[in-house]
Short mmCIF file of C-alpha atoms and ligand atoms in Angstrom, two decimals:
data_model
loop_
_atom_site.label_atom_id
_atom_site.label_comp_id
_atom_site.label_asym_id
_atom_site.label_seq_id
_atom_site.Cartn_x
_atom_site.Cartn_y
_atom_site.Cartn_z
CA MET Z 1 -9.32 -5.27 14.33
CA SER Z 2 -6.65 -4.88 16.71
CA ASP Z 3 -4.31 -1.95 15.73
CA ASP Z 4 -1.46 -3.06 18.78
CA PHE Z 5 1.23 -4.17 16.83
CA ARG Z 6 3.63 -3.90 19.90
CA GLY Z 7 6.22 -6.38 19.74
CA ARG Z 8 6.26 -6.86 16.05
CA ARG Z 9 10.04 -7.19 14.84
CA ILE Z 10 11.26 -4.98 11.99
CA LEU Z 11 14.17 -5.36 10.10
CA VAL Z 12 15.76 -2.50 8.83
CA VAL Z 13 18.53 -2.61 6.31
CA GLU Z 14 19.97 0.91 5.99
CA ASP Z 15 23.84 1.66 5.93
CA GLU Z 16 23.89 5.32 7.24
CA PRO Z 17 24.49 4.77 10.86
CA HIS Z 18 22.60 8.05 11.63
CA MET Z 19 19.87 7.23 9.80
CA LEU Z 20 19.70 3.85 10.87
CA ASP Z 21 19.75 4.93 14.62
CA LEU Z 22 16.75 7.37 14.17
CA ILE Z 23 14.81 5.18 12.49
CA ARG Z 24 15.50 2.41 15.36
CA ILE Z 25 14.61 4.48 18.47
CA THR Z 26 11.41 5.94 16.48
CA LEU Z 27 10.52 2.63 15.93
CA GLU Z 28 11.45 1.28 19.55
CA GLN Z 29 9.03 4.10 20.75
CA ALA Z 30 6.41 3.01 18.85
CA GLY Z 31 6.95 -0.67 20.71
CA PHE Z 32 8.63 -2.49 17.69
CA VAL Z 33 11.34 -5.05 18.36
CA VAL Z 34 13.96 -3.53 15.70
CA SER Z 35 17.02 -5.50 14.51
CA GLY Z 36 19.58 -3.54 11.96
CA ALA Z 37 21.57 -4.15 9.27
CA THR Z 38 24.07 -1.95 7.52
CA THR Z 39 24.70 -3.45 4.57
CA GLY Z 40 22.56 -6.12 1.85
CA ARG Z 41 24.25 -8.90 2.84
CA GLU Z 42 24.29 -8.52 6.09
CA GLY Z 43 20.38 -7.87 6.14
CA VAL Z 44 19.77 -11.10 4.25
CA GLU Z 45 21.90 -12.94 6.65
CA ARG Z 46 19.64 -11.40 9.55
CA LEU Z 47 16.75 -12.35 7.47
CA ARG Z 48 17.69 -15.91 7.37
CA GLU Z 49 18.54 -16.15 11.26
CA GLU Z 50 15.15 -15.00 12.09
CA ILE Z 51 12.12 -13.95 9.90
CA PRO Z 52 10.79 -10.92 10.90
CA ASP Z 53 7.38 -9.35 10.89
CA LEU Z 54 8.33 -6.59 7.87
CA VAL Z 55 11.25 -5.59 6.52
CA LEU Z 56 12.32 -1.73 5.76
CA LEU Z 57 14.68 -1.31 3.12
CA ASP Z 58 17.07 1.10 2.06
CA LEU Z 59 17.29 1.01 -1.65
CA ASN Z 60 20.42 2.96 -1.86
CA LEU Z 61 23.43 0.21 -0.21
CA PRO Z 62 27.08 -0.08 -0.53
CA ASP Z 63 27.67 -3.61 -1.67
CA THR Z 64 24.35 -4.66 -3.39
CA THR Z 65 21.35 -2.56 -4.50
CA GLY Z 66 18.07 -2.46 -2.43
CA PHE Z 67 16.75 -4.49 -5.54
CA GLU Z 68 18.90 -7.47 -4.89
CA VAL Z 69 18.02 -7.28 -1.75
CA LEU Z 70 14.61 -7.21 -2.18
CA ARG Z 71 14.72 -10.40 -4.85
CA GLU Z 72 16.67 -12.41 -2.11
CA VAL Z 73 13.80 -10.92 0.33
CA ARG Z 74 11.15 -12.36 -1.67
CA ASN Z 75 12.94 -15.71 -2.52
CA ALA Z 76 13.49 -16.32 1.29
CA ALA Z 77 9.93 -15.26 2.92
CA PRO Z 78 6.40 -13.88 2.05
CA VAL Z 79 7.53 -10.96 4.61
CA PRO Z 80 6.13 -7.32 3.51
CA VAL Z 81 8.90 -5.26 2.75
CA ILE Z 82 8.86 -1.20 3.04
CA MET Z 83 11.49 0.49 0.50
CA LEU Z 84 13.12 3.78 1.33
CA THR Z 85 13.76 5.74 -1.47
CA VAL Z 86 15.20 9.08 -2.51
CA GLN Z 87 12.25 11.60 -3.16
CA ALA Z 88 13.21 12.17 -6.80
CA ARG Z 89 14.17 8.36 -7.87
CA GLU Z 90 10.55 7.83 -9.32
CA GLU Z 91 11.51 4.83 -11.49
CA ASP Z 92 13.04 3.49 -8.67
CA ARG Z 93 10.06 2.71 -6.85
CA VAL Z 94 8.42 1.62 -9.84
CA MET Z 95 10.92 -0.96 -9.99
CA GLY Z 96 10.47 -1.89 -6.31
CA LEU Z 97 6.80 -2.03 -6.62
CA GLU Z 98 7.11 -4.19 -9.65
CA LEU Z 99 9.75 -6.42 -7.59
CA GLY Z 100 7.06 -7.05 -5.07
CA ALA Z 101 7.79 -4.21 -2.65
CA ASP Z 102 4.31 -3.67 -0.16
CA ASP Z 103 5.14 -0.20 -0.35
CA TYR Z 104 7.59 2.68 -0.58
CA ILE Z 105 8.25 5.92 1.97
CA GLY Z 106 10.35 8.59 0.51
CA LYS Z 107 13.40 10.24 2.15
CA PRO Z 108 12.93 12.67 4.02
CA PHE Z 109 10.20 11.46 6.02
CA GLY Z 110 8.86 12.25 9.06
CA HIS Z 111 8.33 9.89 12.21
CA ARG Z 112 4.66 9.56 12.71
CA GLU Z 113 4.31 8.84 8.91
CA LEU Z 114 7.01 6.04 9.08
CA VAL Z 115 5.33 4.42 12.24
CA SER Z 116 1.92 4.72 10.38
CA ARG Z 117 2.66 3.25 6.95
CA ILE Z 118 4.46 0.19 8.82
CA LYS Z 119 0.91 -0.23 10.65
CA ALA Z 120 -0.92 0.05 7.31
CA VAL Z 121 1.21 -2.80 5.75
CA LEU Z 122 0.96 -5.00 8.91
CA ARG Z 123 -2.42 -4.63 9.19
CA ARG Z 124 -2.93 -5.71 5.26
CA THR Z 125 -0.69 -8.52 5.90
CA GLU Z 126 -3.01 -9.80 8.69
CA MET Z 127 -6.22 -9.06 7.30
CA PRO Z 128 -8.77 -12.15 6.84
CA ALA Z 129 -10.12 -13.23 3.37
CA PRO Z 130 -10.99 -10.84 1.15
CA VAL Z 131 -14.41 -9.28 1.53
CA THR Z 132 -17.00 -10.63 -0.91
CA ARG Z 133 -20.14 -10.39 0.72
CA GLY Z 134 -22.74 -8.18 2.45
CA ILE Z 135 -21.92 -4.60 3.15
CA VAL Z 136 -18.68 -3.19 3.62
CA LYS Z 137 -18.23 0.53 5.63
CA VAL Z 138 -16.35 2.66 4.48
CA ASP Z 139 -16.96 5.66 6.46
CA ASP Z 140 -20.24 7.61 7.75
CA GLU Z 141 -20.69 8.62 4.23
CA LEU Z 142 -19.95 5.21 2.18
CA GLU Z 143 -20.67 1.71 1.76
CA VAL Z 144 -20.87 -1.01 -0.40
CA ASP Z 145 -23.29 -3.31 -1.17
CA LEU Z 146 -21.31 -6.16 -2.56
CA ASP Z 147 -24.37 -8.65 -2.98
CA HIS Z 148 -26.42 -6.09 -5.26
CA ARG Z 149 -23.14 -4.61 -6.63
CA GLN Z 150 -24.11 -0.98 -5.56
CA ALA Z 151 -22.76 2.08 -3.59
CA ILE Z 152 -24.54 3.15 -0.82
CA VAL Z 153 -23.33 7.16 -0.89
CA ARG Z 154 -24.87 9.28 2.20
CA GLY Z 155 -27.69 6.88 2.30
CA GLU Z 156 -28.52 7.00 -1.44
CA ARG Z 157 -28.15 4.05 -3.34
CA VAL Z 158 -26.13 4.58 -6.41
CA HIS Z 159 -26.04 2.41 -9.55
CA LEU Z 160 -22.15 1.00 -10.62
CA ARG Z 161 -21.61 -0.37 -13.79
CA PRO Z 162 -19.79 -3.77 -13.91
CA THR Z 163 -16.31 -2.43 -14.29
CA GLU Z 164 -16.85 0.34 -11.99
CA PHE Z 165 -17.83 -2.14 -9.22
CA LYS Z 166 -15.24 -4.18 -10.37
CA LEU Z 167 -12.63 -1.82 -9.99
CA LEU Z 168 -14.47 -0.01 -6.68
CA HIS Z 169 -14.00 -4.20 -5.46
CA HIS Z 170 -10.63 -4.54 -5.93
CA PHE Z 171 -9.56 -1.13 -4.34
CA LEU Z 172 -12.09 -2.82 -1.23
CA ASN Z 173 -9.80 -5.48 -0.71
CA GLN Z 174 -6.59 -3.38 -0.95
CA PRO Z 175 -7.24 -0.68 1.67
CA GLY Z 176 -4.26 1.99 2.08
CA ARG Z 177 -2.27 0.44 -0.64
CA LEU Z 178 -0.72 1.59 -3.06
CA LEU Z 179 -1.57 -0.12 -6.93
CA THR Z 180 0.25 0.83 -9.82
CA HIS Z 181 -1.40 1.29 -12.85
CA GLU Z 182 -0.27 -2.10 -14.22
CA SER Z 183 -1.71 -4.04 -11.89
CA LEU Z 184 -5.11 -2.49 -11.76
CA LEU Z 185 -5.42 -3.03 -15.48
CA SER Z 186 -4.14 -6.09 -15.54
CA ARG Z 187 -6.09 -7.42 -12.43
CA VAL Z 188 -9.49 -5.73 -13.47
CA TRP Z 189 -9.34 -5.30 -17.40
CA GLY Z 190 -7.04 -8.25 -18.31
CA PRO Z 191 -3.41 -8.33 -18.78
CA GLU Z 192 -3.86 -7.18 -22.58
CA TYR Z 193 -4.95 -4.01 -20.85
CA ARG Z 194 -1.48 -3.23 -18.57
CA ASP Z 195 -0.91 -0.53 -20.56
CA ASP Z 196 -3.86 1.44 -21.45
CA THR Z 197 -3.47 3.98 -18.27
CA GLN Z 198 -6.12 6.18 -20.26
CA ILE Z 199 -9.04 3.79 -19.51
CA LEU Z 200 -7.96 3.52 -15.56
CA ARG Z 201 -7.79 7.03 -15.59
CA LEU Z 202 -11.55 7.43 -16.98
CA TYR Z 203 -12.93 4.75 -14.50
CA VAL Z 204 -11.44 6.15 -11.52
CA THR Z 205 -13.18 9.43 -13.02
CA TYR Z 206 -16.14 7.72 -13.28
CA LEU Z 207 -15.76 6.42 -9.63
CA ARG Z 208 -15.19 9.79 -8.17
CA LYS Z 209 -17.95 11.35 -9.58
CA LYS Z 210 -20.08 8.63 -8.16
CA LEU Z 211 -18.57 8.24 -4.32
CA GLU Z 212 -17.04 11.50 -3.48
CA ARG Z 213 -18.59 14.82 -2.11
CA ASP Z 214 -15.87 16.68 -3.63
CA PRO Z 215 -14.51 14.55 -6.73
CA ALA Z 216 -11.94 17.27 -7.60
CA HIS Z 217 -10.18 16.69 -3.88
CA PRO Z 218 -11.11 12.76 -3.74
CA ARG Z 219 -10.50 11.62 -0.05
CA TYR Z 220 -11.59 7.58 -1.14
CA ILE Z 221 -9.21 7.17 -4.50
CA THR Z 222 -6.26 9.19 -4.06
CA ASN Z 223 -3.64 9.51 -6.97
CA GLU Z 224 0.26 8.58 -6.54
CA ARG Z 225 1.24 10.72 -9.59
CA GLY Z 226 3.19 8.73 -12.11
CA LEU Z 227 2.50 5.04 -9.90
CA GLY Z 228 -0.99 4.39 -9.54
CA TYR Z 229 -3.74 5.05 -6.75
CA ARG Z 230 -4.29 4.20 -3.34
CA PHE Z 231 -8.03 3.66 -1.60
CA VAL Z 232 -8.26 5.09 1.63
CA ASP Z 233 -7.46 2.59 4.45
CA TYR Z 234 -10.66 2.31 5.95
CA THR Z 235 -9.74 -0.96 8.60
CA ASN Z 236 -9.08 1.67 11.09
CA ASN Z 237 -12.80 2.43 11.43
CA GLN Z 238 -14.14 -1.32 11.43
CA GLY Z 239 -13.51 -1.50 15.04
CA SER Z 240 -17.34 -1.09 16.62
CA1 CA I 301 21.51 4.52 1.72
#
């Protein structure tokens, strides 16, 4: 899969001019075409003029809240959104993800983190339809046989219980993506389970014991405290 995102258009909505400049320089160096807006209203106007490939949205804006802008973006176009949030505001991230943001980046962030998060979201957005058949290779130590509903861990076939397989399958189709507890529970177990984080934690533990070399330091399924889980972005290794 091509990882060349040069020329993709990113709309950055950020009210601090210094921060906007820094982001613009970073993204232009990475080959993106950047348009900037310093208010929520301007951001929405830009979006109506031309739909970008991705929106980077600061949640703390002077005129409107980022949430309102997010809602407007969601109404205007199916464009992926990454929120910029202040590190400490966990409830902001939860709300943003519930409103349909694709990911968040906590301030302060590094240049490389910013570029790699954007590329990961673009890669996911452009991914082909969900994989439902055959063998999916995650890395040299882990493959998943979707036809036989088994994991192949360092060459050994590992039996998965139906719910373990369902959860793993869901993770495989959302590589690198932060999946909230609520979304995992309602997609894998059903909407009536959406608050049952206990059962989710239990099944993540089961999967880690079966898949991870060191379940105490997982690399496939990582935890985002208070928010959810993220499956490793393996789409980068799919090339050859
Ligand atoms: Ca701000």
